[in-house]
């Protein structure tokens, strides 16, 4: 029995020795030929050659690492914590956090070159561990130089785009030139595991929050036509241009990306209306109607031509059960800054109750003040007849909303009933005087 145990022990020792040797070889490869000679402690490359730490009752491992971390703030002498970390690396040379601990220790003792090398080894060992890469990047920012710090930040951002605002904020300080920062970011989105738009949105968000129009423009210049037509990139960029008073430029960007303003889409209701689902994400100016098919006290739908109308009609039925506060269907339309527009259409009413009637409204988005145009509120019954609204778009306006409104009231007859129909809606620019 004792002989069998001896054989097993010898076998395990041989396997452990072989594993340690193999791990040491991989660490040596990760460190790179260029950095091997720069390390003042060459023995770190070969775990088997590490000296035995003095006065230690254990072989190393996590216990040595933890004890080293406790000793560092207690004394200015780094020799014993360093010996503990070296002992830990002998047992676990591929455990990246130990290499970062060693880097921190070397940096505190003035060995900048050794600290930089240990950071590179740690990053190479665990390239997809976000927490490790974040710590390494932050250490490299403190250690420098700026180009190495920027590279470390970009590697972390590649696997953690959700932390982009903070990461890119640091990167912007290291590389204030917009084109150079966009170049570094483009290198990330060309090889990163996520879609390129994830990183592009992150960079644009940083530019918007910082009010850095030059950075946003540098990013925009790097995007392809498909990316420029994406709402997630186009509309934040347009908002940024509009916020800084560059409305003519915003209009030109929009036209280049999506063409001429389409006006009011599906104003004859020949195309089906698709109600908003729970996953709907309202874009800044997504063409088409926005509405919920049912609500408290009303129903919205489309029916065939009624009376002398030649086209389908939008129909809203009020059920007489609720004090309806209606603000739909609605449609957001792109407009030219400083232009005038006219909304035309036909409507009819059937037994619409309450003194708070229904009306059609136009209003500008994101302008100060908001410009509004409204029809007089209607109630009762009336045959199909035309209505018309005109609105002067301010110089700081890119969007106008058209919607059907009824304002809730405290009157006794507040429960709204009846039917409203609209058809043949058009929204067009007026000729310049």
Tab-separated table of C-alpha atoms in Angstrom:
chain	number	residue	atom	x	y	z
A	1	UNK	CA	0.000	0.000	0.000
A	2	UNK	CA	2.788	2.427	0.950
A	3	UNK	CA	4.518	1.711	-2.372
A	4	UNK	CA	1.335	2.491	-4.300
A	5	UNK	CA	0.929	5.750	-2.432
A	6	UNK	CA	4.509	6.669	-3.209
A	7	UNK	CA	3.927	6.031	-6.924
A	8	UNK	CA	0.781	8.201	-6.885
A	9	UNK	CA	2.619	10.997	-5.065
A	10	UNK	CA	5.499	10.850	-7.553
A	11	UNK	CA	3.070	10.963	-10.490
A	12	UNK	CA	1.221	13.984	-9.076
A	13	UNK	CA	4.477	15.812	-8.403
A	14	UNK	CA	5.608	15.186	-11.976
A	15	UNK	CA	2.290	16.494	-13.369
A	16	UNK	CA	2.453	19.605	-11.188
A	17	UNK	CA	6.009	20.295	-12.271
A	18	UNK	CA	5.081	19.873	-15.949
A	19	UNK	CA	2.039	22.146	-15.565
A	20	UNK	CA	4.093	24.857	-13.883
A	21	UNK	CA	6.730	24.654	-16.584
A	22	UNK	CA	4.095	24.887	-19.324
A	23	UNK	CA	2.412	27.856	-17.641
A	24	UNK	CA	5.737	29.582	-17.315
A	25	UNK	CA	6.403	29.089	-21.026
A	26	UNK	CA	3.011	30.673	-21.874
A	27	UNK	CA	3.640	33.643	-19.613
A	28	UNK	CA	6.990	34.103	-21.317
A	29	UNK	CA	5.263	34.122	-24.717
A	30	UNK	CA	2.556	36.569	-23.561
A	31	UNK	CA	5.119	38.971	-22.203
A	32	UNK	CA	6.770	39.205	-25.628
A	33	UNK	CA	10.351	39.233	-26.726
A	34	UNK	CA	10.549	43.026	-26.596
A	35	UNK	CA	9.666	43.222	-22.918
A	36	UNK	CA	11.583	40.229	-21.558
A	37	UNK	CA	14.924	42.012	-21.343
A	38	UNK	CA	13.315	45.155	-19.910
A	39	UNK	CA	12.060	43.379	-16.762
A	40	UNK	CA	14.483	43.870	-13.897
A	41	UNK	CA	13.287	40.641	-12.302
A	42	UNK	CA	13.827	38.125	-15.097
A	43	UNK	CA	12.906	35.262	-12.803
A	44	UNK	CA	9.225	36.220	-13.132
A	45	UNK	CA	9.207	34.645	-16.577
A	46	UNK	CA	10.131	31.229	-15.191
A	47	UNK	CA	7.966	30.313	-12.153
A	48	UNK	CA	10.269	27.423	-11.240
A	49	UNK	CA	13.182	29.836	-10.801
A	50	UNK	CA	11.401	32.133	-8.360
A	51	UNK	CA	13.183	32.335	-4.991
A	52	UNK	CA	11.545	30.789	-1.968
A	53	UNK	CA	10.009	33.602	0.094
A	54	UNK	CA	11.557	33.997	3.542
A	55	UNK	CA	9.814	32.854	6.735
A	56	UNK	CA	6.686	31.525	5.013
A	57	UNK	CA	4.897	28.450	6.379
A	58	UNK	CA	3.080	27.946	3.043
A	59	UNK	CA	4.075	27.453	-0.551
A	60	UNK	CA	2.367	30.565	-1.925
A	61	UNK	CA	-0.945	30.712	-3.755
A	62	UNK	CA	-3.849	32.954	-2.759
A	63	UNK	CA	-2.767	33.115	0.881
A	64	UNK	CA	0.558	34.683	-0.110
A	65	UNK	CA	-1.211	37.129	-2.390
A	66	UNK	CA	-3.626	38.236	0.319
A	67	UNK	CA	-0.868	38.628	2.875
A	68	UNK	CA	1.135	40.739	0.428
A	69	UNK	CA	-1.844	43.042	-0.100
A	70	UNK	CA	-2.099	43.513	3.671
A	71	UNK	CA	1.587	44.255	4.094
A	72	UNK	CA	1.868	46.913	1.395
A	73	UNK	CA	0.132	49.764	3.299
A	74	UNK	CA	1.870	48.878	6.579
A	75	UNK	CA	5.433	49.612	5.543
A	76	UNK	CA	7.418	51.379	2.880
A	77	UNK	CA	9.542	48.257	2.454
A	78	UNK	CA	8.275	46.321	-0.578
A	79	UNK	CA	10.716	43.419	-0.410
A	80	UNK	CA	8.537	41.088	1.661
A	81	UNK	CA	5.237	41.821	-0.240
A	82	UNK	CA	7.160	41.307	-3.470
A	83	UNK	CA	8.530	37.979	-2.232
A	84	UNK	CA	4.999	36.939	-1.298
A	85	UNK	CA	3.670	37.819	-4.749
A	86	UNK	CA	6.524	35.964	-6.396
A	87	UNK	CA	5.675	32.925	-4.282
A	88	UNK	CA	2.057	33.224	-5.337
A	89	UNK	CA	3.104	33.463	-8.991
A	90	UNK	CA	5.188	30.307	-8.639
A	91	UNK	CA	2.021	28.390	-7.868
A	92	UNK	CA	-0.403	30.350	-10.118
A	93	UNK	CA	1.543	32.004	-12.946
A	94	UNK	CA	-1.541	32.280	-15.181
A	95	UNK	CA	-3.690	34.030	-12.560
A	96	UNK	CA	-3.851	37.555	-13.953
A	97	UNK	CA	-4.874	39.454	-10.775
A	98	UNK	CA	-1.528	38.550	-9.161
A	99	UNK	CA	0.291	40.180	-12.070
A	100	UNK	CA	-1.731	43.358	-11.500
A	101	UNK	CA	-0.900	43.273	-7.797
A	102	UNK	CA	2.750	42.987	-8.734
A	103	UNK	CA	2.383	45.854	-11.219
A	104	UNK	CA	0.882	48.035	-8.520
A	105	UNK	CA	3.744	47.154	-6.186
A	106	UNK	CA	6.401	47.815	-8.801
A	107	UNK	CA	4.831	51.155	-9.730
A	108	UNK	CA	4.800	52.250	-6.083
A	109	UNK	CA	8.510	51.454	-5.805
A	110	UNK	CA	9.361	53.417	-8.957
A	111	UNK	CA	9.829	50.511	-11.344
A	112	UNK	CA	7.629	51.912	-14.115
A	113	UNK	CA	8.978	49.578	-16.796
A	114	UNK	CA	8.415	46.455	-14.724
A	115	UNK	CA	4.923	47.635	-13.775
A	116	UNK	CA	4.025	48.222	-17.428
A	117	UNK	CA	5.226	44.752	-18.367
A	118	UNK	CA	3.212	43.109	-15.578
A	119	UNK	CA	0.102	44.975	-16.741
A	120	UNK	CA	0.638	43.724	-20.289
A	121	UNK	CA	0.982	40.135	-19.051
A	122	UNK	CA	-2.231	40.427	-17.004
A	123	UNK	CA	-4.181	41.870	-19.948
A	124	UNK	CA	-2.914	39.114	-22.253
A	125	UNK	CA	-3.801	36.370	-19.769
A	126	UNK	CA	-7.435	37.437	-19.308
A	127	UNK	CA	-8.378	39.371	-22.456
A	128	UNK	CA	-12.142	38.902	-22.027
A	129	UNK	CA	-12.484	39.559	-18.280
A	130	UNK	CA	-14.056	43.011	-18.032
A	131	UNK	CA	-13.224	43.588	-14.354
A	132	UNK	CA	-9.567	42.665	-14.891
A	133	UNK	CA	-9.288	44.747	-18.065
A	134	UNK	CA	-10.877	47.728	-16.335
A	135	UNK	CA	-8.409	47.595	-13.457
A	136	UNK	CA	-5.507	47.191	-15.876
A	137	UNK	CA	-6.677	50.136	-17.983
A	138	UNK	CA	-7.105	52.423	-14.986
A	139	UNK	CA	-3.630	51.465	-13.728
A	140	UNK	CA	-2.160	52.145	-17.160
A	141	UNK	CA	-3.818	55.588	-17.227
A	142	UNK	CA	-2.032	56.474	-13.996
A	143	UNK	CA	1.221	54.872	-15.116
A	144	UNK	CA	1.276	56.243	-18.677
A	145	UNK	CA	2.382	56.895	-21.333
A	146	UNK	CA	-0.813	58.246	-23.008
A	147	UNK	CA	-0.639	55.950	-26.058
A	148	UNK	CA	-0.371	52.808	-23.907
A	149	UNK	CA	-3.151	54.072	-21.637
A	150	UNK	CA	-5.401	54.793	-24.624
A	151	UNK	CA	-4.804	51.289	-26.009
A	152	UNK	CA	-5.692	49.739	-22.648
A	153	UNK	CA	-8.868	51.814	-22.410
A	154	UNK	CA	-9.925	50.822	-25.920
A	155	UNK	CA	-9.392	47.126	-25.135
A	156	UNK	CA	-11.589	47.456	-22.061
A	157	UNK	CA	-14.261	49.398	-23.985
A	158	UNK	CA	-14.324	46.669	-26.640
A	159	UNK	CA	-15.623	44.107	-24.130
A	160	UNK	CA	-17.584	46.547	-21.920
A	161	UNK	CA	-19.322	49.094	-24.189
A	162	UNK	CA	-21.903	49.733	-21.470
A	163	UNK	CA	-19.208	51.579	-19.517
A	164	UNK	CA	-18.422	53.704	-22.532
A	165	UNK	CA	-19.224	57.127	-21.105
A	166	UNK	CA	-16.635	56.865	-18.343
A	167	UNK	CA	-14.079	54.988	-20.448
A	168	UNK	CA	-14.358	57.319	-23.416
A	169	UNK	CA	-14.282	60.333	-21.112
A	170	UNK	CA	-10.840	59.244	-19.944
A	171	UNK	CA	-9.801	58.465	-23.510
A	172	UNK	CA	-10.859	61.958	-24.596
A	173	UNK	CA	-8.549	63.470	-21.980
A	174	UNK	CA	-5.657	61.344	-23.198
A	175	UNK	CA	-6.365	62.075	-26.858
A	176	UNK	CA	-8.129	65.445	-27.252
A	177	UNK	CA	-7.763	65.483	-31.061
A	178	UNK	CA	-11.221	64.400	-32.350
A	179	UNK	CA	-9.966	62.641	-35.487
A	180	UNK	CA	-7.362	60.648	-33.561
A	181	UNK	CA	-9.911	59.536	-30.949
A	182	UNK	CA	-12.340	58.477	-33.691
A	183	UNK	CA	-9.510	56.529	-35.351
A	184	UNK	CA	-8.910	54.635	-32.090
A	185	UNK	CA	-12.636	53.997	-31.696
A	186	UNK	CA	-12.965	52.825	-35.312
A	187	UNK	CA	-10.260	50.253	-34.659
A	188	UNK	CA	-12.416	48.928	-31.803
A	189	UNK	CA	-15.714	48.700	-33.686
A	190	UNK	CA	-14.006	47.009	-36.636
A	191	UNK	CA	-12.932	44.019	-34.508
A	192	UNK	CA	-15.068	44.071	-31.337
A	193	UNK	CA	-17.572	41.308	-30.486
A	194	UNK	CA	-20.585	43.672	-30.604
A	195	UNK	CA	-22.133	45.476	-33.550
A	196	UNK	CA	-20.294	48.590	-34.685
A	197	UNK	CA	-23.339	50.776	-33.967
A	198	UNK	CA	-23.035	49.998	-30.244
A	199	UNK	CA	-19.648	51.715	-30.116
A	200	UNK	CA	-20.635	54.473	-32.513
A	201	UNK	CA	-23.629	55.358	-30.333
A	202	UNK	CA	-21.382	55.389	-27.278
A	203	UNK	CA	-18.945	57.815	-28.862
A	204	UNK	CA	-21.760	60.041	-30.116
A	205	UNK	CA	-23.315	60.043	-26.641
A	206	UNK	CA	-20.021	61.217	-25.172
A	207	UNK	CA	-19.796	64.014	-27.746
A	208	UNK	CA	-23.390	65.068	-27.056
A	209	UNK	CA	-22.970	65.123	-23.279
A	210	UNK	CA	-19.686	66.995	-23.517
A	211	UNK	CA	-21.027	69.424	-26.133
A	212	UNK	CA	-18.091	68.432	-28.342
A	213	UNK	CA	-19.405	69.136	-31.823
A	214	UNK	CA	-15.971	68.594	-33.389
A	215	UNK	CA	-15.908	65.031	-32.046
A	216	UNK	CA	-19.437	64.360	-33.308
A	217	UNK	CA	-18.546	65.698	-36.744
A	218	UNK	CA	-15.371	63.614	-36.869
A	219	UNK	CA	-17.433	60.526	-36.048
A	220	UNK	CA	-20.066	61.411	-38.639
A	221	UNK	CA	-17.384	61.712	-41.309
A	222	UNK	CA	-16.305	58.104	-40.589
A	223	UNK	CA	-19.784	56.555	-40.874
A	224	UNK	CA	-21.074	54.818	-43.980
A	225	UNK	CA	-24.432	55.669	-45.589
A	226	UNK	CA	-26.265	52.853	-43.820
A	227	UNK	CA	-25.107	54.017	-40.408
A	228	UNK	CA	-26.015	57.628	-41.179
A	229	UNK	CA	-29.585	56.566	-41.976
A	230	UNK	CA	-29.962	54.793	-38.628
A	231	UNK	CA	-32.281	56.586	-36.198
A	232	UNK	CA	-30.026	55.689	-33.271
A	233	UNK	CA	-27.201	57.732	-34.822
A	234	UNK	CA	-28.939	60.224	-37.100
A	235	UNK	CA	-31.403	61.737	-34.648
A	236	UNK	CA	-28.974	62.307	-31.739
A	237	UNK	CA	-26.595	63.965	-34.193
A	238	UNK	CA	-29.400	66.151	-35.558
A	239	UNK	CA	-30.449	67.092	-32.034
A	240	UNK	CA	-26.885	68.078	-31.224
A	241	UNK	CA	-26.657	70.250	-34.338
A	242	UNK	CA	-30.008	71.850	-33.552
A	243	UNK	CA	-29.048	72.478	-29.906
A	244	UNK	CA	-25.979	74.385	-31.072
A	245	UNK	CA	-28.016	76.432	-33.536
A	246	UNK	CA	-26.805	74.673	-36.691
A	247	UNK	CA	-30.273	74.067	-38.126
A	248	UNK	CA	-29.337	74.539	-41.766
A	249	UNK	CA	-26.531	72.003	-41.354
A	250	UNK	CA	-28.927	69.613	-39.596
A	251	UNK	CA	-31.389	69.925	-42.455
A	252	UNK	CA	-28.621	69.203	-44.977
A	253	UNK	CA	-27.477	66.158	-42.992
A	254	UNK	CA	-31.031	64.862	-42.827
A	255	UNK	CA	-31.603	65.335	-46.558
A	256	UNK	CA	-28.347	63.571	-47.372
A	257	UNK	CA	-29.297	60.626	-45.164
A	258	UNK	CA	-33.021	60.247	-45.925
A	259	UNK	CA	-33.842	62.527	-48.852
A	260	UNK	CA	-36.564	65.178	-49.060
A	261	UNK	CA	-39.059	65.578	-46.184
A	262	UNK	CA	-41.836	63.064	-46.857
A	263	UNK	CA	-44.614	65.252	-45.459
A	264	UNK	CA	-47.529	63.442	-43.825
A	265	UNK	CA	-47.310	59.686	-44.478
A	266	UNK	CA	-50.441	57.636	-45.254
A	267	UNK	CA	-52.728	60.646	-45.045
A	268	UNK	CA	-55.364	58.810	-47.099
A	269	UNK	CA	-55.270	55.766	-44.825
A	270	UNK	CA	-54.881	53.375	-47.730
A	271	UNK	CA	-52.127	51.551	-45.843
A	272	UNK	CA	-52.956	49.617	-42.676
A	273	UNK	CA	-52.464	51.342	-39.362
A	274	UNK	CA	-50.234	49.311	-37.090
A	275	UNK	CA	-50.911	49.983	-33.389
A	276	UNK	CA	-47.977	50.587	-31.087
A	277	UNK	CA	-46.867	47.385	-29.378
A	278	UNK	CA	-45.175	47.000	-25.999
A	279	UNK	CA	-41.760	46.899	-27.694
A	280	UNK	CA	-42.242	50.122	-29.662
A	281	UNK	CA	-39.306	52.537	-29.351
A	282	UNK	CA	-40.386	55.959	-30.588
A	283	UNK	CA	-37.807	57.412	-32.910
A	284	UNK	CA	-37.349	61.125	-33.147
A	285	UNK	CA	-39.228	61.350	-36.440
A	286	UNK	CA	-40.123	57.856	-37.581
A	287	UNK	CA	-42.535	58.337	-40.531
A	288	UNK	CA	-46.084	57.136	-40.009
A	289	UNK	CA	-48.929	57.173	-37.520
A	290	UNK	CA	-48.474	56.484	-33.831
A	291	UNK	CA	-51.464	55.294	-31.838
A	292	UNK	CA	-52.944	52.673	-29.549
A	293	UNK	CA	-55.939	50.893	-31.057
A	294	UNK	CA	-57.874	50.874	-27.799
A	295	UNK	CA	-57.856	53.040	-24.701
A	296	UNK	CA	-60.080	54.097	-21.846
A	297	UNK	CA	-63.309	55.071	-23.525
A	298	UNK	CA	-62.330	55.087	-27.215
A	299	UNK	CA	-61.513	52.908	-30.211
A	300	UNK	CA	-59.360	53.815	-33.253
A	301	UNK	CA	-59.488	52.175	-36.668
A	302	UNK	CA	-59.814	52.662	-40.441
A	303	UNK	CA	-62.896	52.189	-42.584
A	304	UNK	CA	-63.707	52.433	-46.274
A	305	UNK	CA	-64.816	55.631	-48.073
A	306	UNK	CA	-67.789	57.333	-46.422
A	307	UNK	CA	-70.240	59.705	-48.136
A	308	UNK	CA	-68.608	61.620	-50.950
A	309	UNK	CA	-65.065	60.706	-49.855
A	310	UNK	CA	-62.943	58.781	-52.360
A	311	UNK	CA	-60.466	57.437	-49.850
A	312	UNK	CA	-60.442	55.527	-46.605
A	313	UNK	CA	-61.118	57.333	-43.352
A	314	UNK	CA	-59.661	57.319	-39.889
A	315	UNK	CA	-62.476	56.527	-37.454
A	316	UNK	CA	-62.455	57.247	-33.717
A	317	UNK	CA	-65.390	55.976	-31.648
A	318	UNK	CA	-65.959	57.444	-28.193
A	319	UNK	CA	-67.832	55.003	-25.977
A	320	UNK	CA	-69.462	57.389	-23.507
A	321	UNK	CA	-67.842	55.679	-20.523
A	322	UNK	CA	-64.813	57.873	-19.767
A	323	UNK	CA	-63.625	61.459	-19.471
A	324	UNK	CA	-61.314	60.901	-22.434
A	325	UNK	CA	-58.010	62.783	-22.607
A	326	UNK	CA	-57.063	62.085	-26.229
A	327	UNK	CA	-53.735	62.904	-27.910
A	328	UNK	CA	-53.695	60.386	-30.778
A	329	UNK	CA	-53.322	59.314	-33.493
A	330	UNK	CA	-50.278	61.491	-34.035
A	331	UNK	CA	-47.537	61.828	-36.600
A	332	UNK	CA	-44.158	63.562	-36.364
A	333	UNK	CA	-43.119	65.258	-39.598
A	334	UNK	CA	-39.799	66.688	-40.707
A	335	UNK	CA	-39.849	70.339	-41.760
A	336	UNK	CA	-37.458	72.944	-43.133
A	337	UNK	CA	-36.368	75.521	-40.546
A	338	UNK	CA	-37.940	78.932	-41.137
A	339	UNK	CA	-40.596	77.670	-43.594
A	340	UNK	CA	-44.400	77.795	-43.581
A	341	UNK	CA	-46.627	74.724	-43.894
A	342	UNK	CA	-50.291	73.995	-44.416
A	343	UNK	CA	-52.266	70.995	-43.140
A	344	UNK	CA	-55.431	70.212	-45.088
A	345	UNK	CA	-58.020	67.499	-44.724
A	346	UNK	CA	-61.651	66.579	-44.275
A	347	UNK	CA	-63.549	65.615	-41.159
A	348	UNK	CA	-67.033	64.826	-39.972
A	349	UNK	CA	-68.660	64.276	-36.596
A	350	UNK	CA	-71.573	62.210	-35.369
A	351	UNK	CA	-73.250	62.901	-32.027
A	352	UNK	CA	-70.071	64.021	-30.242
A	353	UNK	CA	-71.072	64.974	-26.714
A	354	UNK	CA	-69.655	67.216	-23.945
A	355	UNK	CA	-68.698	70.859	-24.080
A	356	UNK	CA	-65.014	69.842	-24.347
A	357	UNK	CA	-64.964	68.976	-28.022
A	358	UNK	CA	-62.425	67.394	-30.367
A	359	UNK	CA	-59.900	69.296	-32.490
A	360	UNK	CA	-56.853	68.882	-34.736
A	361	UNK	CA	-53.535	70.348	-33.599
A	362	UNK	CA	-50.118	71.162	-35.065
A	363	UNK	CA	-47.198	72.032	-32.800
A	364	UNK	CA	-43.434	72.357	-33.062
A	365	UNK	CA	-41.029	70.055	-31.209
A	366	UNK	CA	-38.033	71.225	-29.170
A	367	UNK	CA	-38.534	74.939	-29.822
A	368	UNK	CA	-38.774	77.856	-27.409
A	369	UNK	CA	-41.520	78.820	-27.358
A	370	UNK	CA	-43.607	76.002	-28.818
A	371	UNK	CA	-45.618	77.185	-31.824
A	372	UNK	CA	-49.165	75.783	-32.060
A	373	UNK	CA	-52.030	75.867	-34.544
A	374	UNK	CA	-55.441	74.357	-33.721
A	375	UNK	CA	-58.879	74.021	-35.226
A	376	UNK	CA	-61.767	75.198	-33.048
A	377	UNK	CA	-63.063	72.349	-30.815
A	378	UNK	CA	-66.085	70.619	-32.401
A	379	UNK	CA	-69.007	68.732	-30.879
A	380	UNK	CA	-72.376	67.515	-32.020
A	381	UNK	CA	-72.798	66.347	-35.621
A	382	UNK	CA	-71.542	67.834	-38.857
A	383	UNK	CA	-71.286	66.544	-42.412
A	384	UNK	CA	-67.941	65.936	-44.089
A	385	UNK	CA	-66.224	69.293	-44.587
A	386	UNK	CA	-62.683	70.589	-45.130
A	387	UNK	CA	-60.434	72.008	-42.453
A	388	UNK	CA	-57.124	73.810	-42.779
A	389	UNK	CA	-54.258	74.824	-40.497
A	390	UNK	CA	-51.132	76.876	-41.218
A	391	UNK	CA	-47.983	77.011	-39.121
A	392	UNK	CA	-44.862	79.157	-39.373
A	393	UNK	CA	-41.862	76.992	-38.479
A	394	UNK	CA	-39.219	78.860	-36.431
A	395	UNK	CA	-35.585	78.948	-37.456
A	396	UNK	CA	-34.714	76.504	-34.661
A	397	UNK	CA	-37.312	73.893	-35.647
A	398	UNK	CA	-36.861	70.599	-37.465
A	399	UNK	CA	-40.018	68.730	-36.433
A	400	UNK	CA	-43.764	69.338	-36.264
A	401	UNK	CA	-46.383	67.013	-34.782
A	402	UNK	CA	-49.939	66.616	-36.017
A	403	UNK	CA	-52.427	64.947	-33.666
A	404	UNK	CA	-56.114	64.586	-32.774
A	405	UNK	CA	-56.967	66.117	-29.387
A	406	UNK	CA	-59.679	66.156	-26.800
A	407	UNK	CA	-58.912	67.654	-23.397
A	408	UNK	CA	-60.371	66.037	-20.283
A	409	UNK	CA	-62.790	68.273	-18.356
A	410	UNK	CA	-64.334	68.550	-14.897
A	411	UNK	CA	-67.742	69.419	-16.336
A	412	UNK	CA	-70.753	67.248	-15.522
A	413	UNK	CA	-70.996	66.053	-19.123
A	414	UNK	CA	-67.368	64.906	-19.196
A	415	UNK	CA	-67.982	61.353	-20.489
A	416	UNK	CA	-67.336	61.602	-24.201
A	417	UNK	CA	-69.354	59.697	-26.796
A	418	UNK	CA	-69.865	59.898	-30.551
A	419	UNK	CA	-67.776	59.271	-33.705
A	420	UNK	CA	-65.106	61.344	-35.458
A	421	UNK	CA	-63.858	60.681	-39.014
A	422	UNK	CA	-60.914	62.224	-40.887
A	423	UNK	CA	-59.693	61.616	-44.442
A	424	UNK	CA	-57.481	62.965	-47.264
A	425	UNK	CA	-54.916	64.622	-45.017
A	426	UNK	CA	-52.034	66.537	-46.604
A	427	UNK	CA	-49.159	68.498	-45.074
A	428	UNK	CA	-47.234	70.596	-47.557
A	429	UNK	CA	-44.853	73.581	-47.549
A	430	UNK	CA	-46.190	76.938	-48.655
A	431	UNK	CA	-44.354	78.837	-51.391
A	432	UNK	CA	-41.953	81.507	-50.200
A	433	UNK	CA	-43.174	85.083	-50.619
